[in-house]
């Protein structure tokens, strides 16, 4: 069912570290490139499972949908920032080709197609039912040939094949567009504007970002944790870039920004990692349980300190105790109803 393309995408090529690479603009581009590569690898893997009659787990489909959701939002926000902030600033001093904005429309159409395909993915119930069979193979009644009884979820396999083709098509449009911006628009910005002139624009963009955008922006800075074998944040590298390149105050990063990375992991990051490498599923499930246990313990502690039943419900324990409910109605029978 997969189109004639490599079953695995080529490895991501990250541009060398020079002054323009360290710009937040190119960092955002590399996040999009990373998403494309990871999504293609995940879809190819799931399609191979579906075609082989192996059960595609519910969590695998949900993880793919989660990854696409944050990728889609990131692309939309990135294009908005370019159209609303970066391109107008550059064009106050130098003209940019209309093609850069026109490319956004072409890419947006492809993004909408991908979004529809991702949302159409449903749990794999066909291979799930087949998996419950007692035997995987049987003998034909008319021959000694062995026939497989495993059922392939054709609809799921076809949708995954279309999804792979759609993402690959987006990549074919997106990557040259990103490279063109880096070859033309980025040098135009660096050669015509000082860092002090660019900073107010960057500040506006960062202030308008969704809470998950900055953690996703930095997901290229996840490295293998030797203690767990799973990927985790390279906090030092992220902090250095955020403070030195984006000009973010250190205390803002430490106490306001970086804590959102934990929420990002719970809602998006761990799903992306286990989607890429299913062998990490057990590790991230354990971390989810640990986070849930910590939340419940914290909520109970706050309830004891604040005198409220729950910080989320806001119900005061004393007020609840003083509530005087109406007395229960006396039981009635047919004689009571008739006045006897």
Coordinates of C-alpha atoms in Angstrom, one line a residue:
X1 CA 0.0 0.0 0.0
X2 CA 2.9 2.4 0.5
X3 CA 3.7 4.5 -2.6
X4 CA 7.1 4.0 -4.4
X5 CA 9.2 5.8 -1.8
X6 CA 11.8 4.7 0.7
X7 CA 10.2 2.8 3.6
X8 CA 12.3 5.0 5.9
X9 CA 13.0 8.6 5.2
X10 CA 16.6 9.8 4.9
X11 CA 18.2 11.0 8.2
X12 CA 17.7 14.6 9.1
X13 CA 20.5 16.9 8.0
X14 CA 21.1 19.6 10.6
X15 CA 22.9 22.7 9.4
X16 CA 26.2 23.6 11.0
X17 CA 26.4 26.0 13.9
X18 CA 27.1 29.4 12.6
X19 CA 25.6 32.8 13.4
X20 CA 22.6 32.5 11.2
X21 CA 21.9 28.9 12.3
X22 CA 21.6 30.1 15.9
X23 CA 18.9 32.5 14.9
X24 CA 15.6 31.6 16.3
X25 CA 14.2 31.6 12.8
X26 CA 16.4 28.7 11.6
X27 CA 15.8 26.9 14.9
X28 CA 12.1 26.9 14.0
X29 CA 12.9 25.6 10.5
X30 CA 14.9 22.7 12.0
X31 CA 12.0 21.8 14.3
X32 CA 9.7 21.5 11.2
X33 CA 12.3 19.4 9.4
X34 CA 12.6 17.1 12.5
X35 CA 8.8 16.8 12.6
X36 CA 8.7 15.8 9.0
X37 CA 11.3 13.1 9.4
X38 CA 9.8 11.7 12.6
X39 CA 6.3 11.6 11.2
X40 CA 7.3 9.8 8.0
X41 CA 9.2 7.2 10.0
X42 CA 6.2 6.6 12.4
X43 CA 3.7 6.4 9.5
X44 CA 6.0 4.0 7.6
X45 CA 6.3 1.8 10.7
X46 CA 2.6 1.7 11.4
X47 CA 1.8 0.9 7.8
X48 CA 4.2 -2.0 7.8
X49 CA 2.4 -3.4 10.9
X50 CA -1.0 -3.0 9.3
X51 CA 0.0 -4.7 6.1
X52 CA 1.6 -7.6 8.0
X53 CA -1.7 -8.1 9.8
X54 CA -0.2 -7.0 13.1
X55 CA -2.4 -5.1 15.5
X56 CA -1.8 -1.4 15.5
X57 CA -2.4 -0.4 19.2
X58 CA -4.8 2.4 20.1
X59 CA -2.0 4.3 21.8
X60 CA 0.1 4.2 18.6
X61 CA -2.6 5.9 16.6
X62 CA -3.3 8.4 19.4
X63 CA 0.4 9.2 19.7
X64 CA 0.6 9.8 15.9
X65 CA -2.4 12.1 16.1
X66 CA -0.9 13.9 19.1
X67 CA 2.4 14.5 17.2
X68 CA 0.6 15.8 14.2
X69 CA -1.6 18.1 16.3
X70 CA 1.4 19.9 17.8
X71 CA 3.3 19.9 14.5
X72 CA 0.3 21.4 12.7
X73 CA -0.1 24.1 15.3
X74 CA 3.6 24.9 15.1
X75 CA 3.6 25.3 11.3
X76 CA 0.5 27.5 11.5
X77 CA 2.1 29.7 14.2
X78 CA 5.5 29.9 12.4
X79 CA 3.9 31.0 9.1
X80 CA 1.8 33.6 11.0
X81 CA 4.9 35.0 12.6
X82 CA 6.6 35.3 9.3
X83 CA 3.7 37.0 7.6
X84 CA 2.8 39.3 10.6
X85 CA 6.2 40.2 11.9
X86 CA 9.3 39.1 10.0
X87 CA 8.5 39.8 6.4
X88 CA 7.0 43.2 7.1
X89 CA 10.1 44.2 9.1
X90 CA 12.5 43.1 6.3
X91 CA 10.5 44.8 3.6
X92 CA 10.9 48.2 5.3
X93 CA 14.5 48.1 3.9
X94 CA 14.6 45.4 1.2
X95 CA 12.1 43.7 -1.1
X96 CA 11.3 40.0 -0.8
X97 CA 10.0 37.9 -3.6
X98 CA 6.2 37.3 -3.6
X99 CA 6.9 33.6 -3.9
X100 CA 7.7 33.3 -0.2
X101 CA 4.2 34.2 0.8
X102 CA 2.7 32.3 -2.1
X103 CA 4.5 29.1 -0.9
X104 CA 2.7 29.4 2.4
X105 CA -0.7 29.0 0.6
X106 CA 0.5 25.9 -1.2
X107 CA 1.9 24.3 2.0
X108 CA -1.3 25.3 3.9
X109 CA -3.4 23.3 1.4
X110 CA -1.2 20.2 1.9
X111 CA -1.3 20.7 5.7
X112 CA -5.1 20.6 5.6
X113 CA -5.1 17.4 3.6
X114 CA -2.8 15.8 6.1
X115 CA -5.0 17.0 9.0
X116 CA -8.0 15.4 7.5
X117 CA -6.2 12.0 7.0
X118 CA -4.8 12.0 10.5
X119 CA -8.3 12.7 12.0
X120 CA -9.8 9.9 9.9
X121 CA -7.6 7.3 11.6
X122 CA -9.6 4.9 13.7
X123 CA -8.7 2.2 16.2
X124 CA -7.5 -1.1 14.5
X125 CA -10.4 -3.4 15.3
X126 CA -10.0 -5.8 12.4
X127 CA -6.6 -7.1 13.3
X128 CA -7.6 -6.9 17.0
X129 CA -10.3 -9.4 16.3
X130 CA -8.1 -11.6 14.2
X131 CA -5.5 -11.6 17.0
X132 CA -8.0 -13.3 19.2
X133 CA -8.2 -16.3 16.9
X134 CA -6.7 -19.5 18.3
X135 CA -4.7 -20.4 15.2
X136 CA -2.8 -18.2 12.8
X137 CA -2.7 -20.7 10.0
X138 CA -4.9 -23.5 8.6
X139 CA -4.8 -26.1 5.9
X140 CA -6.9 -25.7 2.8
X141 CA -9.6 -28.5 2.6
X142 CA -8.6 -29.1 -1.0
X143 CA -4.8 -29.0 -0.7
X144 CA -1.9 -29.3 1.7
X145 CA -0.9 -25.6 1.2
X146 CA -0.9 -23.5 4.4
X147 CA -3.0 -20.4 4.3
X148 CA -2.8 -17.5 6.7
X149 CA -5.9 -16.6 8.7
X150 CA -4.5 -13.3 9.7
X151 CA -6.7 -10.4 8.5
X152 CA -5.2 -7.1 7.2
X153 CA -7.0 -3.9 8.1
X154 CA -7.1 -2.7 4.5
X155 CA -8.7 0.6 5.3
X156 CA -6.1 1.5 7.9
X157 CA -3.3 0.4 5.6
X158 CA -4.6 2.5 2.7
X159 CA -5.1 5.6 4.9
X160 CA -1.6 5.3 6.3
X161 CA -0.2 5.0 2.8
X162 CA -2.1 8.1 1.7
X163 CA -0.9 9.9 4.8
X164 CA 2.7 8.9 4.1
X165 CA 2.4 10.2 0.5
X166 CA 0.8 13.5 1.8
X167 CA 3.5 14.2 4.4
X168 CA 6.2 13.4 1.8
X169 CA 4.5 15.8 -0.6
X170 CA 4.5 18.5 2.0
X171 CA 8.2 17.8 2.7
X172 CA 8.9 18.3 -1.0
X173 CA 7.3 21.7 -0.9
X174 CA 8.3 22.7 2.6
X175 CA 12.1 22.0 2.5
X176 CA 12.9 24.0 -0.6
X177 CA 10.8 26.8 0.9
X178 CA 12.7 26.8 4.2
X179 CA 16.0 26.7 2.3
X180 CA 15.0 29.6 0.2
X181 CA 14.1 31.7 3.2
X182 CA 17.5 30.8 4.8
X183 CA 19.3 31.7 1.6
X184 CA 17.5 35.0 1.0
X185 CA 15.3 36.4 3.8
X186 CA 17.6 35.4 6.7
X187 CA 20.7 37.1 5.2
X188 CA 18.6 40.2 4.4
X189 CA 17.5 40.4 8.0
X190 CA 21.1 40.0 9.4
X191 CA 22.7 42.4 6.9
X192 CA 20.1 45.2 7.3
X193 CA 19.1 45.0 11.0
X194 CA 21.1 45.1 14.2
X195 CA 20.3 42.6 17.0
X196 CA 18.8 45.6 18.9
X197 CA 16.4 46.3 16.1
X198 CA 15.3 42.7 15.7
X199 CA 14.8 42.1 19.5
X200 CA 11.5 43.9 19.8
X201 CA 10.1 41.8 17.0
X202 CA 11.3 38.6 18.6
X203 CA 9.9 39.7 21.9
X204 CA 6.4 40.2 20.3
X205 CA 6.6 36.8 18.7
X206 CA 7.7 35.0 21.9
X207 CA 5.0 36.8 23.9
X208 CA 2.3 35.7 21.5
X209 CA 3.4 32.1 21.4
X210 CA 1.1 29.3 22.6
X211 CA 2.5 27.7 25.8
X212 CA 3.6 24.5 24.0
X213 CA 5.4 26.3 21.1
X214 CA 8.7 27.0 22.9
X215 CA 9.1 23.5 24.3
X216 CA 8.3 22.1 20.8
X217 CA 10.8 24.6 19.3
X218 CA 13.5 23.1 21.5
X219 CA 12.6 19.4 21.1
X220 CA 15.7 19.1 18.8
X221 CA 17.6 19.5 22.1
X222 CA 16.5 16.2 23.5
X223 CA 19.4 13.8 24.3
X224 CA 19.6 10.2 25.6
X225 CA 19.7 10.1 29.4
X226 CA 22.3 7.4 30.2
X227 CA 20.4 6.5 33.4
X228 CA 17.1 5.6 31.6
X229 CA 18.1 5.1 28.0
X230 CA 15.3 7.5 27.0
X231 CA 15.5 11.0 25.6
X232 CA 15.2 14.0 27.9
X233 CA 15.8 17.7 27.8
X234 CA 19.4 19.1 27.5
X235 CA 18.5 21.9 29.8
X236 CA 21.9 23.6 29.7
X237 CA 21.9 23.9 25.9
X238 CA 18.3 25.1 25.9
X239 CA 19.0 27.7 28.6
X240 CA 22.1 29.0 26.8
X241 CA 20.3 29.5 23.5
X242 CA 17.2 31.1 25.2
X243 CA 19.2 33.6 27.2
X244 CA 22.1 34.3 24.8
X245 CA 20.3 34.2 21.4
X246 CA 16.7 35.0 22.3
X247 CA 17.7 37.4 25.0
X248 CA 15.4 35.8 27.6
X249 CA 16.3 36.7 31.3
X250 CA 17.6 33.7 33.1
X251 CA 15.1 33.9 35.9
X252 CA 12.3 33.9 33.4
X253 CA 13.6 30.8 31.7
X254 CA 14.2 29.0 35.1
X255 CA 10.9 29.8 36.9
X256 CA 8.4 30.5 34.1
X257 CA 9.4 28.9 30.8
X258 CA 11.2 25.7 31.7
X259 CA 8.4 24.4 34.0
X260 CA 6.1 24.4 31.0
X261 CA 8.4 21.7 29.4
X262 CA 7.1 19.2 32.0
X263 CA 3.5 19.9 30.9
X264 CA 4.6 19.6 27.3
X265 CA 6.1 16.2 27.9
X266 CA 2.9 15.0 29.6
X267 CA 0.6 16.2 26.8
X268 CA 2.9 15.9 23.7
X269 CA 6.6 15.1 24.2
X270 CA 6.4 11.6 25.6
X271 CA 3.8 10.6 23.0
X272 CA 6.2 11.7 20.3
X273 CA 9.1 9.8 21.8
X274 CA 7.2 6.5 22.2
X275 CA 5.7 6.9 18.7
X276 CA 9.2 7.1 17.3
X277 CA 10.5 4.2 19.5
X278 CA 7.7 1.9 20.9
X279 CA 10.2 0.2 23.1
X280 CA 10.2 3.3 25.3
X281 CA 6.4 3.0 26.0
X282 CA 6.8 1.3 29.4
X283 CA 9.3 3.9 30.5
X284 CA 7.0 6.9 29.7
X285 CA 3.9 5.1 31.1
X286 CA 5.8 4.8 34.4
X287 CA 6.6 8.5 34.3
X288 CA 3.0 9.3 33.7
X289 CA 1.9 7.3 36.7
X290 CA 4.6 9.0 38.8
X291 CA 3.4 12.4 37.7
X292 CA -0.2 11.5 38.4
X293 CA 0.7 10.3 41.9
X294 CA 2.6 13.5 42.6
X295 CA -0.3 15.6 41.5
X296 CA -2.8 13.8 43.8
X297 CA -0.4 14.1 46.7
X298 CA 0.1 17.8 46.1
X299 CA -3.6 18.4 45.8
X300 CA -4.2 16.7 49.1
X301 CA -1.5 18.6 50.8
X302 CA -2.9 21.9 49.5
X303 CA -6.3 20.9 50.7
X304 CA -5.1 20.4 54.2
X305 CA -3.2 23.7 54.3
X306 CA -5.9 25.8 52.7
X307 CA -8.9 24.2 54.4
X308 CA -10.5 23.4 51.0
X309 CA -11.6 20.0 49.8
X310 CA -9.7 20.5 46.5
X311 CA -7.8 23.4 45.0
X312 CA -9.5 22.6 41.7
X313 CA -13.1 22.5 43.0
X314 CA -12.6 25.3 45.5
X315 CA -15.0 23.8 48.0
X316 CA -14.4 25.0 51.5
X317 CA -14.4 22.1 54.1
X318 CA -15.9 24.1 56.9
X319 CA -18.6 25.6 54.7
X320 CA -19.5 22.1 53.5
X321 CA -19.7 20.9 57.1
X322 CA -22.0 23.7 58.1
X323 CA -24.4 23.0 55.2
X324 CA -27.7 21.9 56.6
X325 CA -29.4 19.6 54.1
X326 CA -33.2 19.3 54.0
X327 CA -34.6 16.4 56.1
X328 CA -35.4 13.3 54.2
X329 CA -39.0 12.8 53.3
X330 CA -40.9 10.4 55.5
X331 CA -41.5 7.1 53.7
X332 CA -45.0 6.8 52.3
X333 CA -47.2 3.8 51.5
X334 CA -50.6 3.5 49.9
X335 CA -52.4 4.0 53.2
X336 CA -50.5 7.3 53.9
X337 CA -51.4 8.6 50.5
X338 CA -55.1 7.8 51.1
X339 CA -55.1 9.7 54.4
X340 CA -55.3 6.6 56.7

